[in-house]
CSV table of N, CA and C in Angstrom, one decimal:
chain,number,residue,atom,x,y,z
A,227,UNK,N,96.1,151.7,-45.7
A,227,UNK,CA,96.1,150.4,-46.4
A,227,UNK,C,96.9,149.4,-45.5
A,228,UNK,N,96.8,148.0,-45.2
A,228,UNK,CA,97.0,146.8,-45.0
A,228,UNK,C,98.1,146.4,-45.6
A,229,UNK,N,99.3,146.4,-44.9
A,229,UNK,CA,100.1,145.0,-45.5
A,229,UNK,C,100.3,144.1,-45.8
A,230,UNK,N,101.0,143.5,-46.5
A,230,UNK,CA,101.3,142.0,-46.1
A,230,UNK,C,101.5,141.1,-44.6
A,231,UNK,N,102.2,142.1,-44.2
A,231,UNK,CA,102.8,141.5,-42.9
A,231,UNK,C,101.7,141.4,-41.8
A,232,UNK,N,100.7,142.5,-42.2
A,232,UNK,CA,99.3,142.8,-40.9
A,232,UNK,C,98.2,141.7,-41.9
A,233,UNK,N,98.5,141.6,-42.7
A,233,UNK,CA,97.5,140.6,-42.6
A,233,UNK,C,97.9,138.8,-42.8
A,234,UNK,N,99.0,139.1,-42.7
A,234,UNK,CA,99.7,137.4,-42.9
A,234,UNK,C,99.2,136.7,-44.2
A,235,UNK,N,99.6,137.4,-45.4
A,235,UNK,CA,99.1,137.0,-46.6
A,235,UNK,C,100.4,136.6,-47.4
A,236,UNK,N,100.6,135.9,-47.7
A,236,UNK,CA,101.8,135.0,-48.7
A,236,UNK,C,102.1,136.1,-49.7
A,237,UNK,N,103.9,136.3,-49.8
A,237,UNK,CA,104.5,137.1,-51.0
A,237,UNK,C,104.3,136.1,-52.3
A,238,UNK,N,104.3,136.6,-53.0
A,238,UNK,CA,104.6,136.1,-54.3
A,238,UNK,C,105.9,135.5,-54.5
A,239,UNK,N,107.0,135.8,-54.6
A,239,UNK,CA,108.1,135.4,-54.4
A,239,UNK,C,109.0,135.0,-55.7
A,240,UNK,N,109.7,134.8,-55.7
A,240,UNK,CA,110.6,134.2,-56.9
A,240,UNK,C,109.8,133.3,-57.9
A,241,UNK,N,109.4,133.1,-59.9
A,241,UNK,CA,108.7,132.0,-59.7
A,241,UNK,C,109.7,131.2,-61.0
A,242,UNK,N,109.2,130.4,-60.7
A,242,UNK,CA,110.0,128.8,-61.2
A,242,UNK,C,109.7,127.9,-62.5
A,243,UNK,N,110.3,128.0,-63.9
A,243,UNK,CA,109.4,127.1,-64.9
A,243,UNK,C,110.6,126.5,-65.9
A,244,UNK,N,110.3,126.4,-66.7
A,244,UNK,CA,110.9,126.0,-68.1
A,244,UNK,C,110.5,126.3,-69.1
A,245,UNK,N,111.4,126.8,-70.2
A,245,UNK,CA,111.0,126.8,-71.3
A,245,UNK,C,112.0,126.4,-72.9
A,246,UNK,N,111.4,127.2,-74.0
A,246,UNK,CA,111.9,126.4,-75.0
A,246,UNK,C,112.4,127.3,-75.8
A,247,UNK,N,113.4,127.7,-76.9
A,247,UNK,CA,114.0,128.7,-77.4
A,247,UNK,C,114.9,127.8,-78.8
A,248,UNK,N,114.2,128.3,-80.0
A,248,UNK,CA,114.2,128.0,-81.1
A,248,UNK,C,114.8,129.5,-81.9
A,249,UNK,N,116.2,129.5,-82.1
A,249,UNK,CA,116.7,130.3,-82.8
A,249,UNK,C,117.7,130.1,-84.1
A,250,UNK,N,117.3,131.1,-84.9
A,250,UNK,CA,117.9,130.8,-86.4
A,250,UNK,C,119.1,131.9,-86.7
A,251,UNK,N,120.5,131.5,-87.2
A,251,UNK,CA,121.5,131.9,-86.8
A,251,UNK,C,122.6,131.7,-88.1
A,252,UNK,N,121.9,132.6,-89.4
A,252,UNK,CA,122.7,132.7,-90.3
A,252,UNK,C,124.5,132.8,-90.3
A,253,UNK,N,124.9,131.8,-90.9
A,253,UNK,CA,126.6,131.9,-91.0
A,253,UNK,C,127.2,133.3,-90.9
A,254,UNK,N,128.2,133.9,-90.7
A,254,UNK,CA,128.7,135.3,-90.9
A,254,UNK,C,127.7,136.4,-90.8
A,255,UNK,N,126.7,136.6,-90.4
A,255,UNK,CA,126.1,137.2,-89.6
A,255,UNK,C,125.7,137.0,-88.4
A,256,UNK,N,126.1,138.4,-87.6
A,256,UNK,CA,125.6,138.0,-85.9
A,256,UNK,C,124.0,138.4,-85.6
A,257,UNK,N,123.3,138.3,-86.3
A,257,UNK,CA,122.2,138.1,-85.5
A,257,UNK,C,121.2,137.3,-86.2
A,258,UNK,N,120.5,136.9,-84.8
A,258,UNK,CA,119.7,135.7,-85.2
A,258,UNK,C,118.1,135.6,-84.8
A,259,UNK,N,117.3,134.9,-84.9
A,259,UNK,CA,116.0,135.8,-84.5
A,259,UNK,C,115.4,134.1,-84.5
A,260,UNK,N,114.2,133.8,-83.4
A,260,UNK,CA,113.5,132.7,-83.0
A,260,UNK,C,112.5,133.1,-82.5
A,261,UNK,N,111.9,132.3,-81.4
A,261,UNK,CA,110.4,131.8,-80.6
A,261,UNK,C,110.9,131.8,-79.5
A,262,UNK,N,110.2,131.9,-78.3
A,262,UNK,CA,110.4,131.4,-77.0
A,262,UNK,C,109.2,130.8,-76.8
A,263,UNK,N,108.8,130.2,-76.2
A,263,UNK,CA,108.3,129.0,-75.1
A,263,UNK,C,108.6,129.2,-73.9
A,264,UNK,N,107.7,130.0,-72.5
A,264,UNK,CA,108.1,129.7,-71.6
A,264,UNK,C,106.7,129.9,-70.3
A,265,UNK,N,107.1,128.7,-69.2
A,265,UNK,CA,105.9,129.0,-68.3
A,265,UNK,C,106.3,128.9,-67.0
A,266,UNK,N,106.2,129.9,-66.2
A,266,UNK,CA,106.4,129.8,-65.0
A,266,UNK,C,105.3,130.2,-63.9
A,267,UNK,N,105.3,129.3,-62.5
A,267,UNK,CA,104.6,129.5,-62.0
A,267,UNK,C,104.9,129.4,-60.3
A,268,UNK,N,104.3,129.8,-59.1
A,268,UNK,CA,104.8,129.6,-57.6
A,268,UNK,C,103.7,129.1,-57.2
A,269,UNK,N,104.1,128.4,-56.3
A,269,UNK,CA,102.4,128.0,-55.1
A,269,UNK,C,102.8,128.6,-53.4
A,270,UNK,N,101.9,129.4,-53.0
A,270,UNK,CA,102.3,130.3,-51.4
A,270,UNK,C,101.1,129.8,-50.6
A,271,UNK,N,101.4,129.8,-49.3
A,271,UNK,CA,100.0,129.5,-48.8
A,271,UNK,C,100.7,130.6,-47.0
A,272,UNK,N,100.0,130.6,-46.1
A,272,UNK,CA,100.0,131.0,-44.7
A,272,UNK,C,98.9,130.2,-44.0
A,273,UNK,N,99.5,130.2,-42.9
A,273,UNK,CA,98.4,129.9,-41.8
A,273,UNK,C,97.5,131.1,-40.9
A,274,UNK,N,96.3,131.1,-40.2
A,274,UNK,CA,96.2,131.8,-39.6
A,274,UNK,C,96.1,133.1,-40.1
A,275,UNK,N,95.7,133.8,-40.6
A,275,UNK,CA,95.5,134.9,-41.1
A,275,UNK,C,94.3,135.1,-40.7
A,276,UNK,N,94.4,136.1,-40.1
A,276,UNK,CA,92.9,136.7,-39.1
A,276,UNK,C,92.1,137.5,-40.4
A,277,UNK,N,92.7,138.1,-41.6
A,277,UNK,CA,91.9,138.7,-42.8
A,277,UNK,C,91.1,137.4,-43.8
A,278,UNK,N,91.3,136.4,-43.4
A,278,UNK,CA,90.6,135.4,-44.3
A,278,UNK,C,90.2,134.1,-42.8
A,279,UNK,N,90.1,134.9,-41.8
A,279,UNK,CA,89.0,133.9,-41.4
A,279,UNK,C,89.5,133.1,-40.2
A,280,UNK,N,91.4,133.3,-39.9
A,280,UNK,CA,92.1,132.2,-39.4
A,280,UNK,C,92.3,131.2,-39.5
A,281,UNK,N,91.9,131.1,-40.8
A,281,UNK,CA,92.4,129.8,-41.6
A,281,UNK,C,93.4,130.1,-42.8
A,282,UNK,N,93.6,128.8,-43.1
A,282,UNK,CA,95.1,129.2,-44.3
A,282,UNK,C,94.4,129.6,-45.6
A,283,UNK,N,95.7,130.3,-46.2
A,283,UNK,CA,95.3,130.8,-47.4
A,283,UNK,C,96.2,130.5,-48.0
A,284,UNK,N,96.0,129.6,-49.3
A,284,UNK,CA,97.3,129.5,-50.3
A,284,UNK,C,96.1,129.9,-51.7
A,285,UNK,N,97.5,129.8,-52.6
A,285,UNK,CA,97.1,130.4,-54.2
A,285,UNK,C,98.6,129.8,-55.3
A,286,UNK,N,98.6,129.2,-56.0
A,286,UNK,CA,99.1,129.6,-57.1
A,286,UNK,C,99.2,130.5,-58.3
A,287,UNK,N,100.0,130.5,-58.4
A,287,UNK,CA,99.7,131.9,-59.9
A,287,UNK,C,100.4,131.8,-60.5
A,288,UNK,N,100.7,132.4,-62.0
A,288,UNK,CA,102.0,132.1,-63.1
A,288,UNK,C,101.4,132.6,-64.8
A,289,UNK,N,102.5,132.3,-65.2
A,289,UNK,CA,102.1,132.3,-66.3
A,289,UNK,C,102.5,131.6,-67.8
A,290,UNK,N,102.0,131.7,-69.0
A,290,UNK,CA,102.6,131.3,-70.0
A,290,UNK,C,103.2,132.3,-71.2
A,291,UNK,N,103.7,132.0,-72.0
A,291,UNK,CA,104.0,133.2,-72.9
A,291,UNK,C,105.0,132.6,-74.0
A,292,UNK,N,104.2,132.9,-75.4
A,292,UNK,CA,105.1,132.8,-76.6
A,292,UNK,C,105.4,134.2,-77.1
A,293,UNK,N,106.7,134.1,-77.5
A,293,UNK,CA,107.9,135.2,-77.7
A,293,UNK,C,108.2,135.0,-78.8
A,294,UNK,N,109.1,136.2,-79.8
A,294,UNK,CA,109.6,136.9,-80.8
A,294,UNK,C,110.9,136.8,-80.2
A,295,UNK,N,112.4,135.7,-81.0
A,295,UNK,CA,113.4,136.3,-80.0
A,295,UNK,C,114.2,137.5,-81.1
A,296,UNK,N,115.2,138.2,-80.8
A,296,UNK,CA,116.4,138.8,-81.6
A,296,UNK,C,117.0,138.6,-80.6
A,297,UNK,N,118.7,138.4,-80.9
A,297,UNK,CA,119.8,138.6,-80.3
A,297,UNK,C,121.0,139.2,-81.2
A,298,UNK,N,121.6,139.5,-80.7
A,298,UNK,CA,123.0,139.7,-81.5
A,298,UNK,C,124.2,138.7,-80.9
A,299,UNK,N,125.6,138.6,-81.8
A,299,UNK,CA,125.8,138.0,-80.6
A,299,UNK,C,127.3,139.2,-81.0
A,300,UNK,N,128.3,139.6,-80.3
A,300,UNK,CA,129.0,140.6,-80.1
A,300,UNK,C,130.6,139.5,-80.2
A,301,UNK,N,130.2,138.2,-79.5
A,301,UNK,CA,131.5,137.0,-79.5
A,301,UNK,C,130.8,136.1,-80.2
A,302,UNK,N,131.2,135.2,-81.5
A,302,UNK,CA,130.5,134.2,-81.5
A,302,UNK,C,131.3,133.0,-82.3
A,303,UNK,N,132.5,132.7,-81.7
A,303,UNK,CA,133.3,131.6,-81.9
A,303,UNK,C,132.7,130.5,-80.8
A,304,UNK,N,133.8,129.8,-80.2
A,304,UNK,CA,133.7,128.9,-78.9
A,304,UNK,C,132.8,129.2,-78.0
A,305,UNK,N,132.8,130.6,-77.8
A,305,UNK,CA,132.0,131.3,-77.0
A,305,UNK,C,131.2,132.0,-77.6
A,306,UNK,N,130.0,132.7,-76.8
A,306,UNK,CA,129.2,133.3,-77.6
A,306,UNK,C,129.1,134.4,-76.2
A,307,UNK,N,128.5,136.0,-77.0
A,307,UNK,CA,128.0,136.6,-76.0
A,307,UNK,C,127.6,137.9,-76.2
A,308,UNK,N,126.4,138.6,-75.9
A,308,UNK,CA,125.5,139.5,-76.8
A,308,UNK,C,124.6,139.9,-76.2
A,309,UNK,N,123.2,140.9,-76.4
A,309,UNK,CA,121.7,140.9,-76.0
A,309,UNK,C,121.0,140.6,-76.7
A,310,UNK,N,120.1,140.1,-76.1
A,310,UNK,CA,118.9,139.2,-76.4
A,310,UNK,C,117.9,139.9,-76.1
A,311,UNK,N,116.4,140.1,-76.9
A,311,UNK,CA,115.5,140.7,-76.8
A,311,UNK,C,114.2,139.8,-76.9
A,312,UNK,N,113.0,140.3,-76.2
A,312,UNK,CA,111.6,138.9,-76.8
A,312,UNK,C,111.0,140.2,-76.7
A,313,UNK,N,110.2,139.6,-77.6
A,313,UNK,CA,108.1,140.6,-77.4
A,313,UNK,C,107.2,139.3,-77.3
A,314,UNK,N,106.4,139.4,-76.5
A,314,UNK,CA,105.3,138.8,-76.0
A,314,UNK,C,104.4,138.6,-77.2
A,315,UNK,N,104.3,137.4,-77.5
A,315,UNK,CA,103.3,137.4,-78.8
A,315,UNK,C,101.3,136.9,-78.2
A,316,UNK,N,101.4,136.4,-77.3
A,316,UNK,CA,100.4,135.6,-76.4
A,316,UNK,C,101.0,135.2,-75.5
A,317,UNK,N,100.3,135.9,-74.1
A,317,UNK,CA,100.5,135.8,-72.9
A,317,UNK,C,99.1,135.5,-72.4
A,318,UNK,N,99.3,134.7,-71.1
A,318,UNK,CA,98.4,134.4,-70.0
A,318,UNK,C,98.6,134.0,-69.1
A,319,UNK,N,97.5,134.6,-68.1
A,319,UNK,CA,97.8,134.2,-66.8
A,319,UNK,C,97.0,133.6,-65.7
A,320,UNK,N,97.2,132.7,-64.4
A,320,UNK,CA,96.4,132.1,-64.6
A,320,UNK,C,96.4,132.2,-62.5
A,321,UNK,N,95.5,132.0,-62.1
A,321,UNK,CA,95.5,132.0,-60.4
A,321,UNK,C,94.7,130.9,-60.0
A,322,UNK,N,94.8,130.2,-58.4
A,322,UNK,CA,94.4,129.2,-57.9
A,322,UNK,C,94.1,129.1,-56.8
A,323,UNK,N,93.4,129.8,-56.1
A,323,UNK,CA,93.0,130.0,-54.8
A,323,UNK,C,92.5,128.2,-53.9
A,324,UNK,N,92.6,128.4,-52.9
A,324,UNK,CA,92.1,126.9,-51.9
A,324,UNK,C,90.9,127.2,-51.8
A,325,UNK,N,90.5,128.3,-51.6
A,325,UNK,CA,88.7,128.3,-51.3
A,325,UNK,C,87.7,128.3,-52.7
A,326,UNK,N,88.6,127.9,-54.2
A,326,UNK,CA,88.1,127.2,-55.2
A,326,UNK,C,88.1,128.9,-56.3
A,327,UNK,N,88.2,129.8,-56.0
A,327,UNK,CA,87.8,130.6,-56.9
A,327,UNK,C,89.3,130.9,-57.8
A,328,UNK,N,89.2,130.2,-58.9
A,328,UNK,CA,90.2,130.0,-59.6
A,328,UNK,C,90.1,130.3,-61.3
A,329,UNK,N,90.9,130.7,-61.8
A,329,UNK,CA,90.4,130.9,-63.5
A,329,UNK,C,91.5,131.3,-63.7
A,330,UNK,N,91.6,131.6,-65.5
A,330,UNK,CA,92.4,132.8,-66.0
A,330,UNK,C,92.0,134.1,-65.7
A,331,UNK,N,93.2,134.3,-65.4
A,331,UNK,CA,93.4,135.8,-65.1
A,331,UNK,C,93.4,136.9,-66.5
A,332,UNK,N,92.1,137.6,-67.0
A,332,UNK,CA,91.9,138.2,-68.5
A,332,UNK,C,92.3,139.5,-68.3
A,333,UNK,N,93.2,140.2,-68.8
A,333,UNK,CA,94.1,141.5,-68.9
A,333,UNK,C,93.5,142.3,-69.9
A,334,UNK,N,93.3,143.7,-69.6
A,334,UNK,CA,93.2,144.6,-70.8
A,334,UNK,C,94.3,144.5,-70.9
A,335,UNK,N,95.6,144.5,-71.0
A,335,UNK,CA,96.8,144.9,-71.4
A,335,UNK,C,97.5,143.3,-71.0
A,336,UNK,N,97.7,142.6,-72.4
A,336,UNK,CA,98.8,141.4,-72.2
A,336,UNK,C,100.0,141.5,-73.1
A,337,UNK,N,100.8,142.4,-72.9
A,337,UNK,CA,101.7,142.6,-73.3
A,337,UNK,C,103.2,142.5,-72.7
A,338,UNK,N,103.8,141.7,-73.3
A,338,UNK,CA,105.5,141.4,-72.2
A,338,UNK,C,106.4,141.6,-73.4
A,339,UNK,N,107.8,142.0,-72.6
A,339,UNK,CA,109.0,142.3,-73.8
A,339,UNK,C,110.1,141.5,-72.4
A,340,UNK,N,111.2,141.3,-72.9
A,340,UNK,CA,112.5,141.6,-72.4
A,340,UNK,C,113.7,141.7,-72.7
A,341,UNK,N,114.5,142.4,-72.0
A,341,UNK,CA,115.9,142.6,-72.4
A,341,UNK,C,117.0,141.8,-71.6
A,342,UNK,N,117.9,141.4,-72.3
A,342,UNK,CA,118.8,140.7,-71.4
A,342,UNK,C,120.6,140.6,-72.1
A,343,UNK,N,121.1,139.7,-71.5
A,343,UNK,CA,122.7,139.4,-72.2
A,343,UNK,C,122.7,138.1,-72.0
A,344,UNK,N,123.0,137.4,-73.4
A,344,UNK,CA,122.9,136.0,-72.6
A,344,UNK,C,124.6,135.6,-73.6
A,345,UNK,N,125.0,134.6,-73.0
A,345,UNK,CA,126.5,134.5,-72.9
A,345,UNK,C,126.7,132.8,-72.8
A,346,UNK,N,127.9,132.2,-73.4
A,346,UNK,CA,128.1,130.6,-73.1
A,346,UNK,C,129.3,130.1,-74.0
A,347,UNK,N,129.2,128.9,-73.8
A,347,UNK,CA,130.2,128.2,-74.9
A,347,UNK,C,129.4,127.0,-75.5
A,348,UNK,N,130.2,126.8,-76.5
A,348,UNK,CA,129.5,125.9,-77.6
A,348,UNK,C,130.8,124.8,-77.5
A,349,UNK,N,130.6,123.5,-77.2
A,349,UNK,CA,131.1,122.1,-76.7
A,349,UNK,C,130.6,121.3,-78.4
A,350,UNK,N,131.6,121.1,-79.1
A,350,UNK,CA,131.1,120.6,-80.6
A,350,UNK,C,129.6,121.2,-80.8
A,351,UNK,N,128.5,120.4,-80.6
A,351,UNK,CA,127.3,120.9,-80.9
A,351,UNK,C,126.3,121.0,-79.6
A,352,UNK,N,127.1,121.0,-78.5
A,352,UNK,CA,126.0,121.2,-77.3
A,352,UNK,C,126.7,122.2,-76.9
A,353,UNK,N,125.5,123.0,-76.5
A,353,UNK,CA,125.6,125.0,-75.8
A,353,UNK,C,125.1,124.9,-74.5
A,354,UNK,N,126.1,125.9,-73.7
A,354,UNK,CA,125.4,125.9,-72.4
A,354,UNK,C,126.1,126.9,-72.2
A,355,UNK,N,124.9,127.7,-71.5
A,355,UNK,CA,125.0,129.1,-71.4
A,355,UNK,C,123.7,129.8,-70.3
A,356,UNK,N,123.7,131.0,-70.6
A,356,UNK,CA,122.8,131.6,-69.0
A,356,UNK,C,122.1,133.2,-70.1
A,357,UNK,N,121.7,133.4,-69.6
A,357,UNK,CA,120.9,134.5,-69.8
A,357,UNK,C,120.6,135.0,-68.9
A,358,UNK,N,120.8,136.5,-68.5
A,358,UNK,CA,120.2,137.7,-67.1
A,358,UNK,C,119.9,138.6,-68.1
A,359,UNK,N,118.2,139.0,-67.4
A,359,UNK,CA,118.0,140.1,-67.7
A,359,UNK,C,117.1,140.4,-67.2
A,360,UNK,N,116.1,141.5,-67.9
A,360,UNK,CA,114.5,141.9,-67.1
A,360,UNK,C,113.1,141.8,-67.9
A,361,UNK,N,112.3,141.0,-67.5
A,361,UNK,CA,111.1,140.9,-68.2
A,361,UNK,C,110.0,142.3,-67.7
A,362,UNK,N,109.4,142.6,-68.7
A,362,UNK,CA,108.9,143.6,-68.1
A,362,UNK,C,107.2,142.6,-68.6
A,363,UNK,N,106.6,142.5,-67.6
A,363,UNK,CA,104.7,141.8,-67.6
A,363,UNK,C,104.4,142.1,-66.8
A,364,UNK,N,103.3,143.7,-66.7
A,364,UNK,CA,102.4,144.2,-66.6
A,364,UNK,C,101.5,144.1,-66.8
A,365,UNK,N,100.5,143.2,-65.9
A,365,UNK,CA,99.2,142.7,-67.2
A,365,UNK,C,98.1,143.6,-66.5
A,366,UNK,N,98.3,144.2,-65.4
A,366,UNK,CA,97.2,145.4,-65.2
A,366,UNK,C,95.7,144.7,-63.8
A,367,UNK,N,95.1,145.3,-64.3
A,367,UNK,CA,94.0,144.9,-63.9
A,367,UNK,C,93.0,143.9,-64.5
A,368,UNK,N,91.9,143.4,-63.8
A,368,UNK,CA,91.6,142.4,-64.7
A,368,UNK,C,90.4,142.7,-65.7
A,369,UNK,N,90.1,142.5,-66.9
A,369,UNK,CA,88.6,142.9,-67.2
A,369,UNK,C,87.4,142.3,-66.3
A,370,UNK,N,86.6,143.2,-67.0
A,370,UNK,CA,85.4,143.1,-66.0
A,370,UNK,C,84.5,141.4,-66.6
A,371,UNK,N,84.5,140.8,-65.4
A,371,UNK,CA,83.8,139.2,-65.3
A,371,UNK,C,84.6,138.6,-65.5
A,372,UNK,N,86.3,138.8,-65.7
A,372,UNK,CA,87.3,137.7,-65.0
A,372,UNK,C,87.3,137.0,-64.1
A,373,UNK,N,88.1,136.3,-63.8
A,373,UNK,CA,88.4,135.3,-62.2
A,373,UNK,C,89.7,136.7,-62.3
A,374,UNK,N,89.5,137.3,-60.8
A,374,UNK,CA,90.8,138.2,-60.3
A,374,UNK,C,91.1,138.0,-58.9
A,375,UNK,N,92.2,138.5,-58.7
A,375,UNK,CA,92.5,138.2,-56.8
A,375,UNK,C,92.1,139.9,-56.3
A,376,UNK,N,91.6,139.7,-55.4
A,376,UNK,CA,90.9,140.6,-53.9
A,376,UNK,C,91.9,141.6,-52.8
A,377,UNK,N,91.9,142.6,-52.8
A,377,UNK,CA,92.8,142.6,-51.8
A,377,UNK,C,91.8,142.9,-50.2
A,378,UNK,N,92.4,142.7,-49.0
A,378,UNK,CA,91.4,143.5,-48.0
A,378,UNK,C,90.0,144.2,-48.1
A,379,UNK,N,90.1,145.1,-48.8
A,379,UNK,CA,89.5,146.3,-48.9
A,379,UNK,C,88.5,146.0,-50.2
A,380,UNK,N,88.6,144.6,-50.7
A,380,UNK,CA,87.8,144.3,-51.9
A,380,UNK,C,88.1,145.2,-53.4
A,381,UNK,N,89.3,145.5,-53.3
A,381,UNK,CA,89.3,146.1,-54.7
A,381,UNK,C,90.6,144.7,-55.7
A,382,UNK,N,90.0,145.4,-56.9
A,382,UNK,CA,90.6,143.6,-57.8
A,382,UNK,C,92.6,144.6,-58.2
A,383,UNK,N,93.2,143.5,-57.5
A,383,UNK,CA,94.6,143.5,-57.5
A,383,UNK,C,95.2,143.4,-58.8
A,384,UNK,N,96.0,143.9,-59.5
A,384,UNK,CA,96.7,143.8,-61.2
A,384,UNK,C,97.9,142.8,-60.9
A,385,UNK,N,98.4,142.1,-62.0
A,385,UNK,CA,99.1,141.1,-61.7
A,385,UNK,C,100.3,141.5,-62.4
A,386,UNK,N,101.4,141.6,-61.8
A,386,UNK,CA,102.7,142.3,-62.4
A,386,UNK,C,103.9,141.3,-62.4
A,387,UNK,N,104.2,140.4,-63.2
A,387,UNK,CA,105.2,139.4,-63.5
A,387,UNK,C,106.7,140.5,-63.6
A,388,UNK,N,106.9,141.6,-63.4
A,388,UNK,CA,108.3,142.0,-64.1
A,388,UNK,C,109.2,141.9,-63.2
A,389,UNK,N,110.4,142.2,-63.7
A,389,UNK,CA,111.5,142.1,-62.7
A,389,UNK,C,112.5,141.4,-63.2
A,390,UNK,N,113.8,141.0,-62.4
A,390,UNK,CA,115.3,140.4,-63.3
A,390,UNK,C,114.9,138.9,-63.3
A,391,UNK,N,115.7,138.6,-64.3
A,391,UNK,CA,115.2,136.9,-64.4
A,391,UNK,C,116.9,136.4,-64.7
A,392,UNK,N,117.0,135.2,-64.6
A,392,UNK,CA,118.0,134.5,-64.9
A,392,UNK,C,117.7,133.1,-65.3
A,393,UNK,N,118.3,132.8,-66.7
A,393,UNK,CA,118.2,131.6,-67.2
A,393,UNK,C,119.2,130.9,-67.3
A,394,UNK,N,119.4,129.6,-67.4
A,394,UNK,CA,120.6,128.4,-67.5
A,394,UNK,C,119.9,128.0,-68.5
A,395,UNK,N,121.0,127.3,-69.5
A,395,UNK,CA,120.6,127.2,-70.7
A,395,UNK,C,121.4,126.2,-71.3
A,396,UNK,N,120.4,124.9,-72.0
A,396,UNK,CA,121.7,123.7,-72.1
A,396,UNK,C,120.8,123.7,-73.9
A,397,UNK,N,121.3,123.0,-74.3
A,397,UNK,CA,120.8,123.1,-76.0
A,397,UNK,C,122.1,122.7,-76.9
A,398,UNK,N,121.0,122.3,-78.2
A,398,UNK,CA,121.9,121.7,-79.4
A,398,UNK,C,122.2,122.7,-80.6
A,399,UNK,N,123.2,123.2,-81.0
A,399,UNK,CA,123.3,124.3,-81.9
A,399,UNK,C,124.0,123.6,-83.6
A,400,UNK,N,123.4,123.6,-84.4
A,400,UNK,CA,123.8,123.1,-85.6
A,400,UNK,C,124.3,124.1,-86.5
């Protein structure tokens, strides 16, 4: 098999988005349960790559995803601080190649969860805080008559979003 490095093909890399986190947080009980909102995505490109012709190759890729949150919170005066959990309610993903073959990316398996600790202080009614943890999005291979990405050897590549993540986190807590 071909590497990345022998064929001069762009890593995926760290990817970059925003999102939205709507949680409900009964008095005298520590846990609280919400939605997430979130979409991230990277754009990669190389020059020169003798496997696509010696010409450049860029792509975008990313994705979207509405979430189930739970948290607990373990401190939750001034401060707050606990784990936080999502399940993937609807997930999608999406690619963008330069030579035009671009679509959603259709998964037998679109399923994402994650685990994390997320921690902060509460300033009268504005929170700012961070969250580390690991998303696990395995979305597999693509079904058959998707838009999918190619590797060398023409077999269709699975798109694997998991890994640690870290969030910063500004918000109004009532």
């Amino acid at each position: 098999t071909l590497t990345n490095a022998q064929i001069n093909a762009p890593e995926v890399g760290t990817l970059s988005g925003l999102g939205v986190d709507g949680l409900i947080k009964i008095p005298v009980i520590p846990v609280g349960f919400g939605v997430r909102y979130e979409s991230a995505s990277v754009t990669r490109s190389t020059a020169n790559s003798p496997i696509f012709g010696g010409v450049e190759y860029k792509y975008e890729t990313g994705f979207t995803r509405l979430a189930l949150l739970l948290n607990y919170r373990l401190i939750s005066n001034w401060v707050y601080l606990g784990p936080i959990a999502s399940l993937g309610l609807s997930d999608s993903t999406f690619f963008k190649e330069k030579a035009g073959n671009d679509g959603n990316y259709k998964s037998s398996d679109e399923t994402s969860y994650s685990v994390g600790l997320e921690g902060g202080m509460k300033l009268t009614m504005l929170l700012v805080g961070a969250e580390l943890g690991y998303l696990f999005a395995d979305y597999g291979t693509p079904k058959d008559g998707a838009a999918y990405l190619e590797s060398p050897d023409n077999q269709k590549l699975p798109l694997d979003f998991s890994g640690p993540y870290l969030k910063v986190s500004v918000g109004v807590g009532f």
